[in-house]
Amino acid sequence: MQSNTAITASSSFQGNALAAFSFLLWGLMPLYYQFLPNADINELLAFRILFSVPFMALVFVLLGRKMPSLAMLKADKKSVLLCGLASLIMCVSWYSFTWAMTHGQVLAASLGFFINPLFAIALGVLFLGDKLSNAQKMAVVLGTCGISYMVYSYGELPWLALSMGSFFALYGLCKKFIRFDSLTSVTVEALLLMPVAALYLIWLWGSDQSVVISSAMSGELSTLLLYIGSAPVTLMPLVFFALAIRATSLSMIGLMQYVEPSLQFLLAVLVFNEHFDQVKAVSFALIWTGLLLCSLEALPKLRKKTKAPV
């Protein structure tokens, strides 16, 4: 019994460490995109999709696993179709995120990830029959108040943050119905979009509209390498997350997920000197309070689950 307990504790610790590392990488991602100011987001997205496939193939080799086979995909066509839908949804979220990263809007990206759990809660109620706890109800109310105050003060919706948060929540909802594991699902998503990305890049090159490819052909490779590097940079955290989710609890992951937007918030304010006024302070404070209530509510359940058996 003690041996099994020790193994379980070790596995849980490794899972927690992997999850924390994945959120750390996601949180530090703005530092990479500072090297791509005012990037062509369409071309960057195409490069990211195209080079995701060889990167994921390398991951499968390193983990000693087989890439998704045609027979496996044919056996579960519904999951393949859902992967296609998930990939399109993720494109919108990733497009918004990348635009924020490369146009001095890291604070908006941080806000998007902070309000993402609120969208996830709402989708869970609407589509999965989830019941809201008192803390979750209060979090939704406070989050709505925070966004409403920002709209009232600025006279416009924070579209960038809302699109990121909502589409990432929709992506998570879609993944609930996909029967492939996380790594396989991400690979299938990239495979489905790869032909479109390749054709788009060929069209850009053929019509002489690709600044990246043109500069590379003239000997300037740094921008091309940065565009290609966007694939492993965005997928590495996902790989660590996929490995972590097998060895730790969803409650722990739910609590640790705020590491990412917290780091992005600190980078935006302290490193990139983005404007953080009273309106944003009040809105963020309301959203943070709601998330804190949910976290405090989850802690007793988490302690109960992680109690070692006697």
PDB file of C-alpha atoms in Angstrom:
ATOM      1  CA  MET A   1       0.000   0.000   0.000  1.00  0.00           C
ATOM      2  CA  GLN A   2       2.804   2.402   0.881  1.00  0.00           C
ATOM      3  CA  SER A   3       4.550   1.583  -2.389  1.00  0.00           C
ATOM      4  CA  ASN A   4       1.398   2.321  -4.407  1.00  0.00           C
ATOM      5  CA  THR A   5       0.877   5.533  -2.449  1.00  0.00           C
ATOM      6  CA  ALA A   6       4.443   6.639  -3.169  1.00  0.00           C
ATOM      7  CA  ILE A   7       4.010   5.919  -6.892  1.00  0.00           C
ATOM      8  CA  THR A   8       0.721   7.838  -6.966  1.00  0.00           C
ATOM      9  CA  ALA A   9       2.264  10.804  -5.137  1.00  0.00           C
ATOM     10  CA  SER A  10       5.262  10.798  -7.491  1.00  0.00           C
ATOM     11  CA  SER A  11       3.002  10.646 -10.543  1.00  0.00           C
ATOM     12  CA  SER A  12       0.856  13.474  -9.182  1.00  0.00           C
ATOM     13  CA  PHE A  13       3.937  15.606  -8.489  1.00  0.00           C
ATOM     14  CA  GLN A  14       5.241  15.048 -12.016  1.00  0.00           C
ATOM     15  CA  GLY A  15       1.827  15.882 -13.459  1.00  0.00           C
ATOM     16  CA  ASN A  16       1.625  19.086 -11.431  1.00  0.00           C
ATOM     17  CA  ALA A  17       5.160  20.052 -12.465  1.00  0.00           C
ATOM     18  CA  LEU A  18       4.407  19.441 -16.152  1.00  0.00           C
ATOM     19  CA  ALA A  19       1.169  21.433 -15.936  1.00  0.00           C
ATOM     20  CA  ALA A  20       2.916  24.327 -14.179  1.00  0.00           C
ATOM     21  CA  PHE A  21       5.679  24.286 -16.818  1.00  0.00           C
ATOM     22  CA  SER A  22       3.140  24.325 -19.672  1.00  0.00           C
ATOM     23  CA  PHE A  23       1.340  27.359 -18.225  1.00  0.00           C
ATOM     24  CA  LEU A  24       4.695  29.046 -17.604  1.00  0.00           C
ATOM     25  CA  LEU A  25       5.618  28.618 -21.285  1.00  0.00           C
ATOM     26  CA  TRP A  26       2.223  29.957 -22.386  1.00  0.00           C
ATOM     27  CA  GLY A  27       2.588  32.916 -20.046  1.00  0.00           C
ATOM     28  CA  LEU A  28       6.042  33.824 -21.391  1.00  0.00           C
ATOM     29  CA  MET A  29       4.980  33.499 -25.039  1.00  0.00           C
ATOM     30  CA  PRO A  30       4.618  37.303 -25.527  1.00  0.00           C
ATOM     31  CA  LEU A  31       8.409  37.562 -25.243  1.00  0.00           C
ATOM     32  CA  TYR A  32       8.794  35.529 -28.459  1.00  0.00           C
ATOM     33  CA  TYR A  33       6.321  37.602 -30.443  1.00  0.00           C
ATOM     34  CA  GLN A  34       8.092  40.839 -29.562  1.00  0.00           C
ATOM     35  CA  PHE A  35      10.538  39.830 -32.300  1.00  0.00           C
ATOM     36  CA  LEU A  36       7.655  39.945 -34.828  1.00  0.00           C
ATOM     37  CA  PRO A  37       6.107  43.418 -34.487  1.00  0.00           C
ATOM     38  CA  ASN A  38       3.309  44.134 -36.978  1.00  0.00           C
ATOM     39  CA  ALA A  39       3.631  40.644 -38.459  1.00  0.00           C
ATOM     40  CA  ASP A  40       1.427  39.547 -41.354  1.00  0.00           C
ATOM     41  CA  ILE A  41      -0.988  37.461 -39.271  1.00  0.00           C
ATOM     42  CA  ASN A  42      -2.398  35.484 -42.230  1.00  0.00           C
ATOM     43  CA  GLU A  43       1.042  34.388 -43.358  1.00  0.00           C
ATOM     44  CA  LEU A  44       2.143  33.721 -39.781  1.00  0.00           C
ATOM     45  CA  LEU A  45      -0.922  31.534 -39.215  1.00  0.00           C
ATOM     46  CA  ALA A  46      -0.182  29.599 -42.412  1.00  0.00           C
ATOM     47  CA  PHE A  47       3.428  28.962 -41.359  1.00  0.00           C
ATOM     48  CA  ARG A  48       2.283  27.897 -37.902  1.00  0.00           C
ATOM     49  CA  ILE A  49      -0.185  25.353 -39.333  1.00  0.00           C
ATOM     50  CA  LEU A  50       2.186  24.016 -41.986  1.00  0.00           C
ATOM     51  CA  PHE A  51       5.100  23.392 -39.613  1.00  0.00           C
ATOM     52  CA  SER A  52       2.889  22.029 -36.834  1.00  0.00           C
ATOM     53  CA  VAL A  53       2.712  18.688 -38.661  1.00  0.00           C
ATOM     54  CA  PRO A  54       6.464  17.902 -38.761  1.00  0.00           C
ATOM     55  CA  PHE A  55       6.828  19.168 -35.185  1.00  0.00           C
ATOM     56  CA  MET A  56       4.040  16.885 -33.932  1.00  0.00           C
ATOM     57  CA  ALA A  57       5.576  13.993 -35.913  1.00  0.00           C
ATOM     58  CA  LEU A  58       8.828  14.608 -34.018  1.00  0.00           C
ATOM     59  CA  VAL A  59       6.922  14.622 -30.711  1.00  0.00           C
ATOM     60  CA  PHE A  60       5.337  11.259 -31.523  1.00  0.00           C
ATOM     61  CA  VAL A  61       8.773   9.813 -32.357  1.00  0.00           C
ATOM     62  CA  LEU A  62      10.318  11.124 -29.123  1.00  0.00           C
ATOM     63  CA  LEU A  63       7.428   9.701 -27.081  1.00  0.00           C
ATOM     64  CA  GLY A  64       7.675   6.358 -28.885  1.00  0.00           C
ATOM     65  CA  ARG A  65       4.136   6.586 -30.213  1.00  0.00           C
ATOM     66  CA  LYS A  66       2.670   6.040 -33.678  1.00  0.00           C
ATOM     67  CA  MET A  67       1.285   8.898 -35.738  1.00  0.00           C
ATOM     68  CA  PRO A  68      -2.483   8.783 -36.437  1.00  0.00           C
ATOM     69  CA  SER A  69      -3.098   6.221 -39.184  1.00  0.00           C
ATOM     70  CA  LEU A  70      -5.633   6.462 -42.002  1.00  0.00           C
ATOM     71  CA  ALA A  71      -7.402   3.378 -40.637  1.00  0.00           C
ATOM     72  CA  MET A  72      -7.761   4.997 -37.220  1.00  0.00           C
ATOM     73  CA  LEU A  73      -9.205   8.154 -38.755  1.00  0.00           C
ATOM     74  CA  LYS A  74     -11.668   6.189 -40.884  1.00  0.00           C
ATOM     75  CA  ALA A  75     -12.800   4.277 -37.786  1.00  0.00           C
ATOM     76  CA  ASP A  76     -13.921   7.485 -36.085  1.00  0.00           C
ATOM     77  CA  LYS A  77     -15.104   9.887 -38.775  1.00  0.00           C
ATOM     78  CA  LYS A  78     -17.174  11.881 -36.282  1.00  0.00           C
ATOM     79  CA  SER A  79     -14.058  12.766 -34.282  1.00  0.00           C
ATOM     80  CA  VAL A  80     -12.257  13.724 -37.508  1.00  0.00           C
ATOM     81  CA  LEU A  81     -15.097  16.092 -38.422  1.00  0.00           C
ATOM     82  CA  LEU A  82     -15.029  17.559 -34.930  1.00  0.00           C
ATOM     83  CA  CYS A  83     -11.260  18.002 -35.243  1.00  0.00           C
ATOM     84  CA  GLY A  84     -11.922  19.992 -38.415  1.00  0.00           C
ATOM     85  CA  LEU A  85     -14.425  22.192 -36.592  1.00  0.00           C
ATOM     86  CA  ALA A  86     -12.059  22.583 -33.632  1.00  0.00           C
ATOM     87  CA  SER A  87      -9.222  23.623 -35.933  1.00  0.00           C
ATOM     88  CA  LEU A  88     -11.342  26.377 -37.508  1.00  0.00           C
ATOM     89  CA  ILE A  89     -12.426  27.629 -34.081  1.00  0.00           C
ATOM     90  CA  MET A  90      -8.833  27.598 -32.850  1.00  0.00           C
ATOM     91  CA  CYS A  91      -7.751  29.606 -35.909  1.00  0.00           C
ATOM     92  CA  VAL A  92      -9.983  32.481 -34.799  1.00  0.00           C
ATOM     93  CA  SER A  93      -8.699  32.365 -31.210  1.00  0.00           C
ATOM     94  CA  TRP A  94      -5.087  31.988 -32.296  1.00  0.00           C
ATOM     95  CA  TYR A  95      -5.453  34.757 -34.899  1.00  0.00           C
ATOM     96  CA  SER A  96      -6.743  37.136 -32.212  1.00  0.00           C
ATOM     97  CA  PHE A  97      -4.014  36.081 -29.790  1.00  0.00           C
ATOM     98  CA  THR A  98      -1.226  36.521 -32.348  1.00  0.00           C
ATOM     99  CA  TRP A  99      -2.532  39.913 -33.433  1.00  0.00           C
ATOM    100  CA  ALA A 100      -2.543  40.997 -29.786  1.00  0.00           C
ATOM    101  CA  MET A 101       1.010  39.698 -29.271  1.00  0.00           C
ATOM    102  CA  THR A 102       2.413  41.491 -32.322  1.00  0.00           C
ATOM    103  CA  HIS A 103       0.500  44.777 -31.966  1.00  0.00           C
ATOM    104  CA  GLY A 104       1.178  45.809 -28.394  1.00  0.00           C
ATOM    105  CA  GLN A 105      -2.040  44.349 -26.946  1.00  0.00           C
ATOM    106  CA  VAL A 106      -0.677  41.787 -24.486  1.00  0.00           C
ATOM    107  CA  LEU A 107      -2.994  43.193 -21.793  1.00  0.00           C
ATOM    108  CA  ALA A 108      -5.999  42.377 -24.003  1.00  0.00           C
ATOM    109  CA  ALA A 109      -4.686  38.818 -24.422  1.00  0.00           C
ATOM    110  CA  SER A 110      -4.341  38.521 -20.652  1.00  0.00           C
ATOM    111  CA  LEU A 111      -7.919  39.715 -20.187  1.00  0.00           C
ATOM    112  CA  GLY A 112      -9.096  37.194 -22.788  1.00  0.00           C
ATOM    113  CA  PHE A 113      -7.557  34.286 -20.879  1.00  0.00           C
ATOM    114  CA  PHE A 114      -8.889  35.588 -17.549  1.00  0.00           C
ATOM    115  CA  ILE A 115     -12.464  35.673 -18.842  1.00  0.00           C
ATOM    116  CA  ASN A 116     -12.138  32.365 -20.715  1.00  0.00           C
ATOM    117  CA  PRO A 117     -13.241  30.311 -17.647  1.00  0.00           C
ATOM    118  CA  LEU A 118     -16.409  32.409 -17.443  1.00  0.00           C
ATOM    119  CA  PHE A 119     -17.272  31.540 -21.059  1.00  0.00           C
ATOM    120  CA  ALA A 120     -16.417  27.908 -20.342  1.00  0.00           C
ATOM    121  CA  ILE A 121     -18.813  27.917 -17.372  1.00  0.00           C
ATOM    122  CA  ALA A 122     -21.579  29.407 -19.519  1.00  0.00           C
ATOM    123  CA  LEU A 123     -21.052  26.855 -22.310  1.00  0.00           C
ATOM    124  CA  GLY A 124     -21.041  24.035 -19.762  1.00  0.00           C
ATOM    125  CA  VAL A 125     -24.448  25.160 -18.513  1.00  0.00           C
ATOM    126  CA  LEU A 126     -25.889  25.610 -22.014  1.00  0.00           C
ATOM    127  CA  PHE A 127     -24.558  22.477 -23.721  1.00  0.00           C
ATOM    128  CA  LEU A 128     -23.410  20.003 -21.045  1.00  0.00           C
ATOM    129  CA  GLY A 129     -26.109  20.433 -18.433  1.00  0.00           C
ATOM    130  CA  ASP A 130     -23.671  21.657 -15.772  1.00  0.00           C
ATOM    131  CA  LYS A 131     -25.073  23.177 -12.597  1.00  0.00           C
ATOM    132  CA  LEU A 132     -23.482  26.359 -11.266  1.00  0.00           C
ATOM    133  CA  SER A 133     -22.247  26.530  -7.703  1.00  0.00           C
ATOM    134  CA  ASN A 134     -22.764  29.735  -5.712  1.00  0.00           C
ATOM    135  CA  ALA A 135     -19.147  30.767  -6.324  1.00  0.00           C
ATOM    136  CA  GLN A 136     -19.484  30.197 -10.072  1.00  0.00           C
ATOM    137  CA  LYS A 137     -22.708  32.229 -10.180  1.00  0.00           C
ATOM    138  CA  MET A 138     -20.961  35.069  -8.376  1.00  0.00           C
ATOM    139  CA  ALA A 139     -17.959  34.786 -10.733  1.00  0.00           C
ATOM    140  CA  VAL A 140     -20.236  35.127 -13.773  1.00  0.00           C
ATOM    141  CA  VAL A 141     -21.969  38.154 -12.251  1.00  0.00           C
ATOM    142  CA  LEU A 142     -18.673  39.838 -11.316  1.00  0.00           C
ATOM    143  CA  GLY A 143     -17.150  39.056 -14.718  1.00  0.00           C
ATOM    144  CA  THR A 144     -20.189  40.527 -16.475  1.00  0.00           C
ATOM    145  CA  CYS A 145     -19.926  43.620 -14.281  1.00  0.00           C
ATOM    146  CA  GLY A 146     -16.232  43.962 -15.131  1.00  0.00           C
ATOM    147  CA  ILE A 147     -16.818  43.800 -18.883  1.00  0.00           C
ATOM    148  CA  SER A 148     -19.887  46.072 -18.619  1.00  0.00           C
ATOM    149  CA  TYR A 149     -17.889  48.689 -16.722  1.00  0.00           C
ATOM    150  CA  MET A 150     -15.220  48.625 -19.424  1.00  0.00           C
ATOM    151  CA  VAL A 151     -17.853  48.995 -22.166  1.00  0.00           C
ATOM    152  CA  TYR A 152     -19.549  51.859 -20.295  1.00  0.00           C
ATOM    153  CA  SER A 153     -16.248  53.675 -19.701  1.00  0.00           C
ATOM    154  CA  TYR A 154     -14.709  53.202 -23.147  1.00  0.00           C
ATOM    155  CA  GLY A 155     -17.912  53.162 -25.170  1.00  0.00           C
ATOM    156  CA  GLU A 156     -16.932  49.971 -26.993  1.00  0.00           C
ATOM    157  CA  LEU A 157     -16.652  46.247 -26.417  1.00  0.00           C
ATOM    158  CA  PRO A 158     -13.193  44.749 -25.753  1.00  0.00           C
ATOM    159  CA  TRP A 159     -13.554  42.685 -28.931  1.00  0.00           C
ATOM    160  CA  LEU A 160     -10.054  41.269 -28.916  1.00  0.00           C
ATOM    161  CA  ALA A 161     -10.323  39.821 -25.401  1.00  0.00           C
ATOM    162  CA  LEU A 162     -13.902  38.625 -25.945  1.00  0.00           C
ATOM    163  CA  SER A 163     -13.070  36.850 -29.208  1.00  0.00           C
ATOM    164  CA  MET A 164     -10.067  35.118 -27.631  1.00  0.00           C
ATOM    165  CA  GLY A 165     -11.942  34.048 -24.510  1.00  0.00           C
ATOM    166  CA  SER A 166     -15.114  32.920 -26.256  1.00  0.00           C
ATOM    167  CA  PHE A 167     -13.528  31.012 -29.141  1.00  0.00           C
ATOM    168  CA  PHE A 168     -11.022  29.288 -26.858  1.00  0.00           C
ATOM    169  CA  ALA A 169     -13.961  28.184 -24.687  1.00  0.00           C
ATOM    170  CA  LEU A 170     -15.770  26.921 -27.798  1.00  0.00           C
ATOM    171  CA  TYR A 171     -12.602  25.034 -28.736  1.00  0.00           C
ATOM    172  CA  GLY A 172     -12.602  23.382 -25.313  1.00  0.00           C
ATOM    173  CA  LEU A 173     -16.281  22.471 -25.683  1.00  0.00           C
ATOM    174  CA  CYS A 174     -15.637  20.908 -29.088  1.00  0.00           C
ATOM    175  CA  LYS A 175     -12.736  18.859 -27.668  1.00  0.00           C
ATOM    176  CA  LYS A 176     -15.120  17.334 -25.107  1.00  0.00           C
ATOM    177  CA  PHE A 177     -16.736  15.319 -27.915  1.00  0.00           C
ATOM    178  CA  ILE A 178     -13.522  14.218 -29.683  1.00  0.00           C
ATOM    179  CA  ARG A 179     -12.528  10.683 -28.764  1.00  0.00           C
ATOM    180  CA  PHE A 180      -8.868  11.019 -29.791  1.00  0.00           C
ATOM    181  CA  ASP A 181      -6.292  11.826 -27.116  1.00  0.00           C
ATOM    182  CA  SER A 182      -4.975  15.404 -26.931  1.00  0.00           C
ATOM    183  CA  LEU A 183      -1.794  14.894 -28.982  1.00  0.00           C
ATOM    184  CA  THR A 184      -3.582  12.941 -31.704  1.00  0.00           C
ATOM    185  CA  SER A 185      -6.363  15.518 -31.853  1.00  0.00           C
ATOM    186  CA  VAL A 186      -3.947  18.436 -32.281  1.00  0.00           C
ATOM    187  CA  THR A 187      -2.076  16.541 -34.995  1.00  0.00           C
ATOM    188  CA  VAL A 188      -5.268  15.721 -36.909  1.00  0.00           C
ATOM    189  CA  GLU A 189      -6.339  19.379 -36.661  1.00  0.00           C
ATOM    190  CA  ALA A 190      -3.051  20.476 -38.217  1.00  0.00           C
ATOM    191  CA  LEU A 191      -3.192  17.772 -40.899  1.00  0.00           C
ATOM    192  CA  LEU A 192      -6.658  18.889 -41.990  1.00  0.00           C
ATOM    193  CA  LEU A 193      -5.591  22.507 -42.372  1.00  0.00           C
ATOM    194  CA  MET A 194      -2.114  21.851 -43.803  1.00  0.00           C
ATOM    195  CA  PRO A 195      -3.184  21.726 -47.504  1.00  0.00           C
ATOM    196  CA  VAL A 196      -4.968  25.087 -47.170  1.00  0.00           C
ATOM    197  CA  ALA A 197      -1.940  26.650 -45.465  1.00  0.00           C
ATOM    198  CA  ALA A 198       0.443  25.245 -48.091  1.00  0.00           C
ATOM    199  CA  LEU A 199      -1.700  26.479 -50.990  1.00  0.00           C
ATOM    200  CA  TYR A 200      -1.969  29.939 -49.402  1.00  0.00           C
ATOM    201  CA  LEU A 201       1.806  30.211 -49.001  1.00  0.00           C
ATOM    202  CA  ILE A 202       2.369  29.005 -52.588  1.00  0.00           C
ATOM    203  CA  TRP A 203      -0.111  31.625 -53.799  1.00  0.00           C
ATOM    204  CA  LEU A 204       1.669  34.357 -51.810  1.00  0.00           C
ATOM    205  CA  TRP A 205       5.005  33.305 -53.248  1.00  0.00           C
ATOM    206  CA  GLY A 206       3.681  33.003 -56.795  1.00  0.00           C
ATOM    207  CA  SER A 207       2.030  36.427 -56.685  1.00  0.00           C
ATOM    208  CA  ASP A 208       5.136  37.968 -55.103  1.00  0.00           C
ATOM    209  CA  GLN A 209       3.167  39.080 -52.029  1.00  0.00           C
ATOM    210  CA  SER A 210       5.168  37.208 -49.398  1.00  0.00           C
ATOM    211  CA  VAL A 211       7.646  39.513 -47.730  1.00  0.00           C
ATOM    212  CA  VAL A 212       8.926  36.627 -45.600  1.00  0.00           C
ATOM    213  CA  ILE A 213       9.694  34.248 -48.477  1.00  0.00           C
ATOM    214  CA  SER A 214      11.115  37.061 -50.638  1.00  0.00           C
ATOM    215  CA  SER A 215      13.456  38.193 -47.863  1.00  0.00           C
ATOM    216  CA  ALA A 216      14.538  34.587 -47.270  1.00  0.00           C
ATOM    217  CA  MET A 217      15.380  34.140 -50.954  1.00  0.00           C
ATOM    218  CA  SER A 218      17.504  37.257 -50.783  1.00  0.00           C
ATOM    219  CA  GLY A 219      19.480  35.820 -47.868  1.00  0.00           C
ATOM    220  CA  GLU A 220      17.600  37.296 -44.865  1.00  0.00           C
ATOM    221  CA  LEU A 221      16.497  34.213 -42.932  1.00  0.00           C
ATOM    222  CA  SER A 222      15.724  35.575 -39.452  1.00  0.00           C
ATOM    223  CA  THR A 223      12.078  36.471 -40.111  1.00  0.00           C
ATOM    224  CA  LEU A 224      11.433  33.164 -41.890  1.00  0.00           C
ATOM    225  CA  LEU A 225      12.894  31.228 -38.958  1.00  0.00           C
ATOM    226  CA  LEU A 226      10.761  33.220 -36.507  1.00  0.00           C
ATOM    227  CA  TYR A 227       7.629  32.449 -38.551  1.00  0.00           C
ATOM    228  CA  ILE A 228       8.526  28.743 -38.667  1.00  0.00           C
ATOM    229  CA  GLY A 229       9.377  28.814 -34.970  1.00  0.00           C
ATOM    230  CA  SER A 230       5.836  29.901 -34.115  1.00  0.00           C
ATOM    231  CA  ALA A 231       4.769  26.249 -34.544  1.00  0.00           C
ATOM    232  CA  PRO A 232       6.971  24.663 -31.857  1.00  0.00           C
ATOM    233  CA  VAL A 233       6.665  27.716 -29.593  1.00  0.00           C
ATOM    234  CA  THR A 234       2.863  27.445 -29.487  1.00  0.00           C
ATOM    235  CA  LEU A 235       2.722  23.635 -29.494  1.00  0.00           C
ATOM    236  CA  MET A 236       5.363  22.829 -26.857  1.00  0.00           C
ATOM    237  CA  PRO A 237       3.152  24.042 -23.975  1.00  0.00           C
ATOM    238  CA  LEU A 238       0.292  21.986 -25.388  1.00  0.00           C
ATOM    239  CA  VAL A 239       2.448  18.854 -25.469  1.00  0.00           C
ATOM    240  CA  PHE A 240       3.486  19.308 -21.820  1.00  0.00           C
ATOM    241  CA  PHE A 241      -0.144  20.019 -20.924  1.00  0.00           C
ATOM    242  CA  ALA A 242      -1.308  16.832 -22.666  1.00  0.00           C
ATOM    243  CA  LEU A 243       1.266  14.808 -20.724  1.00  0.00           C
ATOM    244  CA  ALA A 244       0.304  16.533 -17.458  1.00  0.00           C
ATOM    245  CA  ILE A 245      -3.426  15.972 -17.727  1.00  0.00           C
ATOM    246  CA  ARG A 246      -2.904  12.205 -17.467  1.00  0.00           C
ATOM    247  CA  ALA A 247      -1.077  12.490 -14.138  1.00  0.00           C
ATOM    248  CA  THR A 248      -2.859  15.237 -12.242  1.00  0.00           C
ATOM    249  CA  SER A 249      -6.403  16.311 -11.414  1.00  0.00           C
ATOM    250  CA  LEU A 250      -8.552  18.709 -13.423  1.00  0.00           C
ATOM    251  CA  SER A 251      -9.092  20.694 -10.220  1.00  0.00           C
ATOM    252  CA  MET A 252      -5.369  21.324  -9.869  1.00  0.00           C
ATOM    253  CA  ILE A 253      -5.091  22.269 -13.539  1.00  0.00           C
ATOM    254  CA  GLY A 254      -8.056  24.624 -13.103  1.00  0.00           C
ATOM    255  CA  LEU A 255      -6.244  26.416 -10.297  1.00  0.00           C
ATOM    256  CA  MET A 256      -2.906  26.575 -12.122  1.00  0.00           C
ATOM    257  CA  GLN A 257      -4.322  27.867 -15.401  1.00  0.00           C
ATOM    258  CA  TYR A 258      -4.277  31.424 -14.042  1.00  0.00           C
ATOM    259  CA  VAL A 259      -0.463  31.337 -14.108  1.00  0.00           C
ATOM    260  CA  GLU A 260      -0.599  32.039 -17.862  1.00  0.00           C
ATOM    261  CA  PRO A 261      -2.706  35.240 -17.964  1.00  0.00           C
ATOM    262  CA  SER A 262      -1.065  36.461 -14.732  1.00  0.00           C
ATOM    263  CA  LEU A 263       2.376  36.295 -16.352  1.00  0.00           C
ATOM    264  CA  GLN A 264       1.054  37.972 -19.497  1.00  0.00           C
ATOM    265  CA  PHE A 265      -0.500  40.702 -17.371  1.00  0.00           C
ATOM    266  CA  LEU A 266       2.796  41.325 -15.555  1.00  0.00           C
ATOM    267  CA  LEU A 267       4.734  41.365 -18.839  1.00  0.00           C
ATOM    268  CA  ALA A 268       2.259  43.827 -20.380  1.00  0.00           C
ATOM    269  CA  VAL A 269       2.396  46.281 -17.479  1.00  0.00           C
ATOM    270  CA  LEU A 270       5.980  45.918 -16.194  1.00  0.00           C
ATOM    271  CA  VAL A 271       7.972  44.984 -19.312  1.00  0.00           C
ATOM    272  CA  PHE A 272       6.033  46.312 -22.310  1.00  0.00           C
ATOM    273  CA  ASN A 273       4.681  49.389 -20.471  1.00  0.00           C
ATOM    274  CA  GLU A 274       1.147  49.024 -21.819  1.00  0.00           C
ATOM    275  CA  HIS A 275      -1.395  51.539 -20.558  1.00  0.00           C
ATOM    276  CA  PHE A 276      -3.176  50.277 -17.421  1.00  0.00           C
ATOM    277  CA  ASP A 277      -5.693  52.856 -16.254  1.00  0.00           C
ATOM    278  CA  GLN A 278      -8.347  52.956 -13.538  1.00  0.00           C
ATOM    279  CA  VAL A 279     -11.001  51.456 -15.816  1.00  0.00           C
ATOM    280  CA  LYS A 280      -8.874  48.377 -16.535  1.00  0.00           C
ATOM    281  CA  ALA A 281      -7.944  48.143 -12.850  1.00  0.00           C
ATOM    282  CA  VAL A 282     -11.608  48.041 -11.773  1.00  0.00           C
ATOM    283  CA  SER A 283     -12.583  45.578 -14.530  1.00  0.00           C
ATOM    284  CA  PHE A 284      -9.673  43.231 -13.834  1.00  0.00           C
ATOM    285  CA  ALA A 285     -10.346  43.433 -10.078  1.00  0.00           C
ATOM    286  CA  LEU A 286     -13.961  42.348 -10.534  1.00  0.00           C
ATOM    287  CA  ILE A 287     -12.968  39.431 -12.782  1.00  0.00           C
ATOM    288  CA  TRP A 288     -10.115  38.416 -10.447  1.00  0.00           C
ATOM    289  CA  THR A 289     -12.482  38.427  -7.470  1.00  0.00           C
ATOM    290  CA  GLY A 290     -14.858  36.049  -9.223  1.00  0.00           C
ATOM    291  CA  LEU A 291     -12.036  33.701 -10.191  1.00  0.00           C
ATOM    292  CA  LEU A 292     -10.656  33.836  -6.645  1.00  0.00           C
ATOM    293  CA  LEU A 293     -14.037  32.766  -5.269  1.00  0.00           C
ATOM    294  CA  CYS A 294     -14.109  29.776  -7.630  1.00  0.00           C
ATOM    295  CA  SER A 295     -10.557  28.836  -6.641  1.00  0.00           C
ATOM    296  CA  LEU A 296     -11.304  29.053  -2.920  1.00  0.00           C
ATOM    297  CA  GLU A 297     -14.395  26.909  -3.446  1.00  0.00           C
ATOM    298  CA  ALA A 298     -12.356  24.278  -5.300  1.00  0.00           C
ATOM    299  CA  LEU A 299      -9.554  24.029  -2.709  1.00  0.00           C
ATOM    300  CA  PRO A 300     -11.397  21.852  -0.119  1.00  0.00           C
ATOM    301  CA  LYS A 301     -12.424  19.389  -2.862  1.00  0.00           C
ATOM    302  CA  LEU A 302      -8.849  19.329  -4.147  1.00  0.00           C
ATOM    303  CA  ARG A 303      -7.444  18.610  -0.677  1.00  0.00           C
ATOM    304  CA  LYS A 304      -9.967  15.790  -0.242  1.00  0.00           C
ATOM    305  CA  LYS A 305      -8.996  14.196  -3.588  1.00  0.00           C
ATOM    306  CA  THR A 306      -5.258  14.443  -2.965  1.00  0.00           C
ATOM    307  CA  LYS A 307      -5.367  12.908   0.538  1.00  0.00           C
ATOM    308  CA  ALA A 308      -3.130   9.867   0.524  1.00  0.00           C
ATOM    309  CA  PRO A 309      -4.838   6.569   1.383  1.00  0.00           C
ATOM    310  CA  VAL A 310      -3.963   5.065   4.756  1.00  0.00           C
TER     311      VAL A 310
END
